[in-house]
C-alpha cells in the first residue's frame, strides 16, 4: 500500500493496468472497450495455439497437442529432437490482435507460450532464462494494433513490466516496442493479402522482409544508435509505401503490408485473436461509406462493427491460420449478420463456439460468443464443438449475476465446457441462422420445417403488430375516463376500443385490464367529437414536443379506418412480442392491441391449441431470437415460418375442445394436448424424448423454459 511506512519490494500486476485503462480511462461505452476476463483470454489463446500446432508438422496427433497445450503434458513428445521441433514451431508462430486495447491477449499469449516452452525445456529443448524467453516471444511472436495511442502505450507498458519482473542484476534495458504495437485504424487500410498488390511491391517486400525483421529486432533490444536504426526501418517502410502507388492506406490507418512486411512476406499471421470493440454502425457514420467499399462481402446498413473485424482478420491470416474472437452473438441470428455468416462459412472452418448468452462476462449488456476457427473452407470430416453455457451457468449463479460472480464460474470454464457440448458438422454453418445444437436436434428441426404449411401461407400472410401511440397518457384511458367521455358525448363511444397490452395476454385467454384506446383514424374529424377533442387538447404540448423529437404523435400517425385495423374487430389469436414462454390467447371482443403484441385473424380455434403445445414452443425456441433474462421474441418473421399441419375432423374437434376450455378458463390437460400435437406431426417416441431432453438441458431452473 502507498501508506506503508516501510521500504518493501512490491510488484504491479500488469492486468491491473489493463483494467484501469478499460474501465476508468476510456469512455468504454463510446469506444466499446471491455476488458476480457483472464480465463476467457487463456482459453482462447490455448484454442488458437492448438489450431496452429495441428496445422504444423510436429509429429503429434490432436490428442497429444491438446494434452500439451491445456496441461503442459509432454508424454506425446517422443524425444529431444521432437521437443526441439515443437519448440521451433512455437518460436515461429505470429500472433496479432487487431484491436489490442491495453494488451490482454498479447500478455495472455505470452504467458501461454512461456509455459509451453518451459515444459519443453524439461523434454530436452534448449533452455533459456525467463527474461530471454519473454524477450524472444515479444520480438518474434506478438503483434498488436489499436487506434488509441494511450491504449498502445499501456499495452507496451504491460509487456515491459512482464520483462522487468524477470530481471536479475545487471538490469537489462527495456525494449523499444513501437514497431510491435502499431497505432492506427485496423480497418480503414486496404486488404493486405499479397495477391492484391502488384509485382513491384511483392518483389520489393520479399527483398526487404528479412532485413526489416533484423533491423526491428536490433532496434527492440539496443540502446545505442536507436535513432539510426529507427530511421533505417522507416526508410524501408517508405520504399514499400511508394511501391504501393495508389493503393497505400490513408494516413489514419495502419497499412498492414507495410507495418508488418516481414509477416506478410511469408503469407500473413498464423493467429488473429481479439475482443473487437462493441460499436454499432450508427456511431460510425463518418466511415460508413469507406467500410462499405472495403468490405462489400459483409457490409450492410446498421451492421455491428464486429463484421468488419471478422473480415479483416480473415484477410491478415495466412491460409490455414487460426481466428479466435470474442464478440456479440447477435450476428448468429439477426438479419444484419446474414452476409457475415455466409462469408465466414465460405472463408473459414469453425472449430469451437461458446455462447455465454446474457451472462455478464464483461460487465456489459452484451450477449457474448467465443468463436475459434481455421481460415479455409470446411471439409466433410470437420466438426464444430458448440457450447451453450447460459442455461448451465444461470442455474448455478442465477440470472443477472454480477460480473464478479460470473468471473468465479469462468475459472472453471474447461469443466463447464466438457459438461455442455453439442457437436455437428462444420459444413452445417451457412448464411442461414447459426445454432449451437446437436445434429439430432438439427435434423429434427429440418424435418419439422418441411411438413404442413408455413403459418404465413396458412394465415394468408395476415400477422400484424399492434398500434403505436404517440402518447399513452393521452390515448389510453381507463373505464372511468371512458364513461365520463361517453356521458359528455355519447357519440364518442365509437372511437374508443378495448385495449390489450402484452402483459394482459396469458396462455389461452386474455385478462383485460379495463383499458381503452381512443382510436382517431385518418379522415376522422375530431371536431365532431367535442369531448374527445377537449380531452386530447390537454395533451397538446406533450404531443407537439414528441413531434419535434421525430416520434409519432397521434395526430401525425393516424391510420385509415380501412385496412389492417379492421382486423382487430375479427376473432383472432394474439400473443406478446416478448415472453419467457410462448403465450397464445383468443380474443373475440374486438380488442385493439398495443405495439408489444401481435395478432392473427382466424376462426380456427384448433390452431390456438396447436400454438400452445410443447412442440410449437420447441420450434419457436429454435427459430426466434433471445433477449436478456432468457426472454424470446416471437416476431412476425419467425412466426410466419412456423410449420402448421391441419388436423382431420376427429383430431380437429379434440383440439378445438381443448382451446375452448382454455379460453373459458377451465383446466387443460397439457400432457394430452402435447400428445395430440405430436401425433398430428407424426413424431415418434424417440423424437418426443429428444425434445424432452432438450427442454431439460435448456431450462434455466427446474420446469422453466428459457
GROMACS .gro file of C-alpha atoms in nm, residues 333-572:
model
  240
  333UNK     CA    1  -2.943  -1.499  -3.600
  334UNK     CA    2  -3.013  -1.139  -3.694
  335UNK     CA    3  -3.062  -1.006  -4.043
  336UNK     CA    4  -2.752  -0.787  -4.048
  337UNK     CA    5  -2.537  -1.097  -3.989
  338UNK     CA    6  -2.654  -1.294  -4.292
  339UNK     CA    7  -2.373  -1.172  -4.519
  340UNK     CA    8  -2.116  -1.227  -4.243
  341UNK     CA    9  -2.244  -1.580  -4.180
  342UNK     CA   10  -2.214  -1.657  -4.550
  343UNK     CA   11  -1.867  -1.501  -4.566
  344UNK     CA   12  -1.738  -1.699  -4.268
  345UNK     CA   13  -1.896  -2.020  -4.398
  346UNK     CA   14  -1.703  -1.973  -4.724
  347UNK     CA   15  -1.378  -1.847  -4.578
  348UNK     CA   16  -1.322  -2.046  -4.258
  349UNK     CA   17  -1.383  -2.375  -4.080
  350UNK     CA   18  -1.538  -2.314  -3.738
  351UNK     CA   19  -1.386  -2.537  -3.467
  352UNK     CA   20  -1.533  -2.405  -3.143
  353UNK     CA   21  -1.835  -2.190  -3.049
  354UNK     CA   22  -1.916  -2.088  -2.692
  355UNK     CA   23  -2.236  -1.892  -2.637
  356UNK     CA   24  -2.242  -1.719  -2.298
  357UNK     CA   25  -2.577  -1.557  -2.372
  358UNK     CA   26  -2.652  -1.267  -2.143
  359UNK     CA   27  -2.405  -1.361  -1.869
  360UNK     CA   28  -2.211  -1.053  -1.757
  361UNK     CA   29  -1.879  -1.172  -1.894
  362UNK     CA   30  -1.766  -0.813  -1.947
  363UNK     CA   31  -1.993  -0.634  -1.704
  364UNK     CA   32  -2.188  -0.508  -2.006
  365UNK     CA   33  -2.524  -0.583  -2.163
  366UNK     CA   34  -2.366  -0.779  -2.445
  367UNK     CA   35  -2.465  -1.136  -2.528
  368UNK     CA   36  -2.127  -1.294  -2.581
  369UNK     CA   37  -1.988  -1.554  -2.821
  370UNK     CA   38  -1.639  -1.704  -2.844
  371UNK     CA   39  -1.563  -1.825  -3.197
  372UNK     CA   40  -1.249  -2.017  -3.297
  373UNK     CA   41  -1.182  -2.141  -3.648
  374UNK     CA   42  -0.931  -2.206  -3.924
  375UNK     CA   43  -0.901  -2.000  -4.241
  376UNK     CA   44  -1.018  -2.216  -4.529
  377UNK     CA   45  -1.349  -2.386  -4.618
  378UNK     CA   46  -1.459  -2.690  -4.414
  379UNK     CA   47  -1.408  -3.047  -4.526
  380UNK     CA   48  -1.659  -3.327  -4.494
  381UNK     CA   49  -1.496  -3.453  -4.172
  382UNK     CA   50  -1.468  -3.121  -3.989
  383UNK     CA   51  -1.694  -3.084  -3.686
  384UNK     CA   52  -1.784  -2.795  -3.456
  385UNK     CA   53  -1.766  -2.822  -3.079
  386UNK     CA   54  -2.053  -2.599  -2.964
  387UNK     CA   55  -2.126  -2.494  -2.607
  388UNK     CA   56  -2.436  -2.308  -2.487
  389UNK     CA   57  -2.329  -2.207  -2.136
  390UNK     CA   58  -2.607  -1.964  -2.046
  391UNK     CA   59  -2.859  -2.219  -1.908
  392UNK     CA   60  -2.590  -2.414  -1.721
  393UNK     CA   61  -2.427  -2.114  -1.554
  394UNK     CA   62  -2.760  -1.943  -1.490
  395UNK     CA   63  -2.871  -2.245  -1.288
  396UNK     CA   64  -2.551  -2.223  -1.085
  397UNK     CA   65  -2.536  -1.850  -1.020
  398UNK     CA   66  -2.883  -1.716  -1.100
  399UNK     CA   67  -2.994  -1.469  -1.363
  400UNK     CA   68  -2.847  -1.123  -1.360
  401UNK     CA   69  -2.544  -1.224  -1.153
  402UNK     CA   70  -2.276  -0.956  -1.143
  403UNK     CA   71  -1.951  -0.983  -1.330
  404UNK     CA   72  -1.755  -1.094  -1.021
  405UNK     CA   73  -1.987  -1.392  -0.963
  406UNK     CA   74  -1.964  -1.482  -1.330
  407UNK     CA   75  -1.586  -1.450  -1.307
  408UNK     CA   76  -1.577  -1.709  -1.030
  409UNK     CA   77  -1.756  -1.958  -1.255
  410UNK     CA   78  -1.534  -1.875  -1.552
  411UNK     CA   79  -1.240  -2.004  -1.351
  412UNK     CA   80  -1.397  -2.349  -1.407
  413UNK     CA   81  -1.450  -2.289  -1.779
  414UNK     CA   82  -1.291  -2.615  -1.905
  415UNK     CA   83  -1.510  -2.819  -1.668
  416UNK     CA   84  -1.824  -2.639  -1.787
  417UNK     CA   85  -1.731  -2.692  -2.150
  418UNK     CA   86  -1.688  -3.064  -2.103
  419UNK     CA   87  -2.033  -3.098  -1.943
  420UNK     CA   88  -2.222  -2.891  -2.200
  421UNK     CA   89  -2.121  -2.972  -2.557
  422UNK     CA   90  -2.301  -3.018  -2.888
  423UNK     CA   91  -2.115  -3.145  -3.193
  424UNK     CA   92  -2.221  -3.101  -3.553
  425UNK     CA   93  -2.061  -3.081  -3.899
  426UNK     CA   94  -1.885  -2.753  -3.974
  427UNK     CA   95  -2.048  -2.756  -4.317
  428UNK     CA   96  -2.385  -2.703  -4.146
  429UNK     CA   97  -2.293  -2.339  -4.084
  430UNK     CA   98  -2.417  -2.142  -4.384
  431UNK     CA   99  -2.569  -1.798  -4.442
  432UNK     CA  100  -2.880  -1.922  -4.258
  433UNK     CA  101  -2.908  -1.884  -3.880
  434UNK     CA  102  -2.631  -2.039  -3.676
  435UNK     CA  103  -2.749  -2.259  -3.391
  436UNK     CA  104  -2.549  -2.449  -3.132
  437UNK     CA  105  -2.745  -2.773  -3.136
  438UNK     CA  106  -2.665  -3.142  -3.165
  439UNK     CA  107  -2.702  -3.286  -3.511
  440UNK     CA  108  -3.003  -3.492  -3.395
  441UNK     CA  109  -3.189  -3.176  -3.289
  442UNK     CA  110  -3.094  -3.001  -3.611
  443UNK     CA  111  -3.221  -3.290  -3.824
  444UNK     CA  112  -3.548  -3.299  -3.631
  445UNK     CA  113  -3.592  -2.924  -3.681
  446UNK     CA  114  -3.526  -2.953  -4.054
  447UNK     CA  115  -3.775  -3.237  -4.082
  448UNK     CA  116  -4.044  -3.044  -3.897
  449UNK     CA  117  -3.988  -2.732  -4.107
  450UNK     CA  118  -4.074  -2.933  -4.418
  451UNK     CA  119  -4.414  -3.063  -4.304
  452UNK     CA  120  -4.750  -2.893  -4.341
  453UNK     CA  121  -4.779  -2.531  -4.448
  454UNK     CA  122  -4.587  -2.230  -4.320
  455UNK     CA  123  -4.807  -2.020  -4.091
  456UNK     CA  124  -4.752  -1.717  -4.315
  457UNK     CA  125  -4.917  -1.901  -4.606
  458UNK     CA  126  -5.179  -2.074  -4.392
  459UNK     CA  127  -5.293  -1.742  -4.245
  460UNK     CA  128  -5.264  -1.569  -4.584
  461UNK     CA  129  -4.976  -1.362  -4.452
  462UNK     CA  130  -5.208  -1.178  -4.210
  463UNK     CA  131  -4.992  -1.140  -3.899
  464UNK     CA  132  -4.989  -0.783  -3.772
  465UNK     CA  133  -4.823  -0.582  -3.498
  466UNK     CA  134  -5.037  -0.370  -3.269
  467UNK     CA  135  -5.086   0.007  -3.267
  468UNK     CA  136  -4.810   0.252  -3.179
  469UNK     CA  137  -4.948   0.552  -2.994
  470UNK     CA  138  -4.770   0.883  -2.972
  471UNK     CA  139  -4.852   0.933  -2.606
  472UNK     CA  140  -5.015   0.663  -2.396
  473UNK     CA  141  -5.132   0.909  -2.134
  474UNK     CA  142  -5.340   1.086  -2.398
  475UNK     CA  143  -5.485   0.796  -2.591
  476UNK     CA  144  -5.505   0.509  -2.340
  477UNK     CA  145  -5.777   0.559  -2.079
  478UNK     CA  146  -5.945   0.350  -1.814
  479UNK     CA  147  -6.314   0.263  -1.792
  480UNK     CA  148  -6.396   0.554  -1.561
  481UNK     CA  149  -6.249   0.804  -1.810
  482UNK     CA  150  -6.436   0.633  -2.094
  483UNK     CA  151  -6.765   0.661  -1.906
  484UNK     CA  152  -6.704   1.033  -1.844
  485UNK     CA  153  -6.638   1.096  -2.214
  486UNK     CA  154  -6.945   0.894  -2.321
  487UNK     CA  155  -7.160   1.081  -2.068
  488UNK     CA  156  -7.041   1.413  -2.211
  489UNK     CA  157  -7.080   1.297  -2.572
  490UNK     CA  158  -7.243   0.955  -2.641
  491UNK     CA  159  -7.111   0.962  -2.999
  492UNK     CA  160  -6.750   0.939  -2.870
  493UNK     CA  161  -6.808   0.572  -2.779
  494UNK     CA  162  -6.745   0.474  -3.142
  495UNK     CA  163  -6.383   0.598  -3.122
  496UNK     CA  164  -6.294   0.409  -2.801
  497UNK     CA  165  -6.186   0.045  -2.834
  498UNK     CA  166  -6.092  -0.219  -2.576
  499UNK     CA  167  -5.713  -0.213  -2.534
  500UNK     CA  168  -5.475  -0.503  -2.470
  501UNK     CA  169  -5.107  -0.491  -2.374
  502UNK     CA  170  -4.853  -0.772  -2.382
  503UNK     CA  171  -4.887  -0.824  -2.008
  504UNK     CA  172  -5.261  -0.879  -2.048
  505UNK     CA  173  -5.214  -1.183  -2.273
  506UNK     CA  174  -5.192  -1.513  -2.087
  507UNK     CA  175  -5.191  -1.866  -2.223
  508UNK     CA  176  -5.534  -1.938  -2.383
  509UNK     CA  177  -5.711  -1.622  -2.273
  510UNK     CA  178  -5.665  -1.252  -2.214
  511UNK     CA  179  -5.707  -1.072  -1.883
  512UNK     CA  180  -5.843  -0.735  -1.983
  513UNK     CA  181  -5.726  -0.454  -1.752
  514UNK     CA  182  -6.025  -0.223  -1.820
  515UNK     CA  183  -5.821  -0.013  -2.064
  516UNK     CA  184  -5.943   0.159  -2.381
  517UNK     CA  185  -5.769   0.335  -2.667
  518UNK     CA  186  -5.901   0.648  -2.832
  519UNK     CA  187  -5.859   0.548  -3.195
  520UNK     CA  188  -5.874   0.864  -3.410
  521UNK     CA  189  -5.809   0.721  -3.753
  522UNK     CA  190  -5.712   0.928  -4.055
  523UNK     CA  191  -6.004   1.116  -4.204
  524UNK     CA  192  -6.194   1.142  -3.876
  525UNK     CA  193  -6.295   1.499  -3.790
  526UNK     CA  194  -6.215   1.530  -3.419
  527UNK     CA  195  -6.435   1.837  -3.410
  528UNK     CA  196  -6.735   1.607  -3.439
  529UNK     CA  197  -6.638   1.453  -3.103
  530UNK     CA  198  -6.613   1.753  -2.867
  531UNK     CA  199  -6.549   1.550  -2.551
  532UNK     CA  200  -6.255   1.364  -2.709
  533UNK     CA  201  -6.123   1.687  -2.866
  534UNK     CA  202  -6.124   1.856  -2.525
  535UNK     CA  203  -5.953   1.555  -2.364
  536UNK     CA  204  -5.674   1.546  -2.624
  537UNK     CA  205  -5.629   1.924  -2.619
  538UNK     CA  206  -5.492   1.897  -2.265
  539UNK     CA  207  -5.204   1.689  -2.400
  540UNK     CA  208  -5.123   1.913  -2.698
  541UNK     CA  209  -4.788   2.047  -2.557
  542UNK     CA  210  -4.662   1.696  -2.491
  543UNK     CA  211  -4.775   1.577  -2.834
  544UNK     CA  212  -4.606   1.870  -3.007
  545UNK     CA  213  -4.287   1.802  -2.811
  546UNK     CA  214  -4.296   1.443  -2.932
  547UNK     CA  215  -4.337   1.573  -3.286
  548UNK     CA  216  -4.019   1.781  -3.266
  549UNK     CA  217  -3.835   1.472  -3.141
  550UNK     CA  218  -3.941   1.286  -3.459
  551UNK     CA  219  -4.156   1.040  -3.273
  552UNK     CA  220  -4.514   0.964  -3.371
  553UNK     CA  221  -4.779   1.178  -3.203
  554UNK     CA  222  -5.122   1.050  -3.283
  555UNK     CA  223  -5.209   1.348  -3.497
  556UNK     CA  224  -4.931   1.253  -3.742
  557UNK     CA  225  -4.967   0.877  -3.703
  558UNK     CA  226  -5.338   0.848  -3.768
  559UNK     CA  227  -5.432   0.531  -3.951
  560UNK     CA  228  -5.705   0.476  -4.212
  561UNK     CA  229  -6.014   0.309  -4.075
  562UNK     CA  230  -5.992   0.056  -4.357
  563UNK     CA  231  -5.704  -0.190  -4.380
  564UNK     CA  232  -5.537  -0.389  -4.109
  565UNK     CA  233  -5.709  -0.219  -3.817
  566UNK     CA  234  -6.040  -0.363  -3.928
  567UNK     CA  235  -5.880  -0.700  -3.849
  568UNK     CA  236  -5.885  -0.612  -3.479
  569UNK     CA  237  -6.261  -0.649  -3.480
  570UNK     CA  238  -6.238  -1.010  -3.607
  571UNK     CA  239  -6.190  -1.322  -3.391
  572UNK     CA  240  -5.813  -1.355  -3.361
   0.00000   0.00000   0.00000
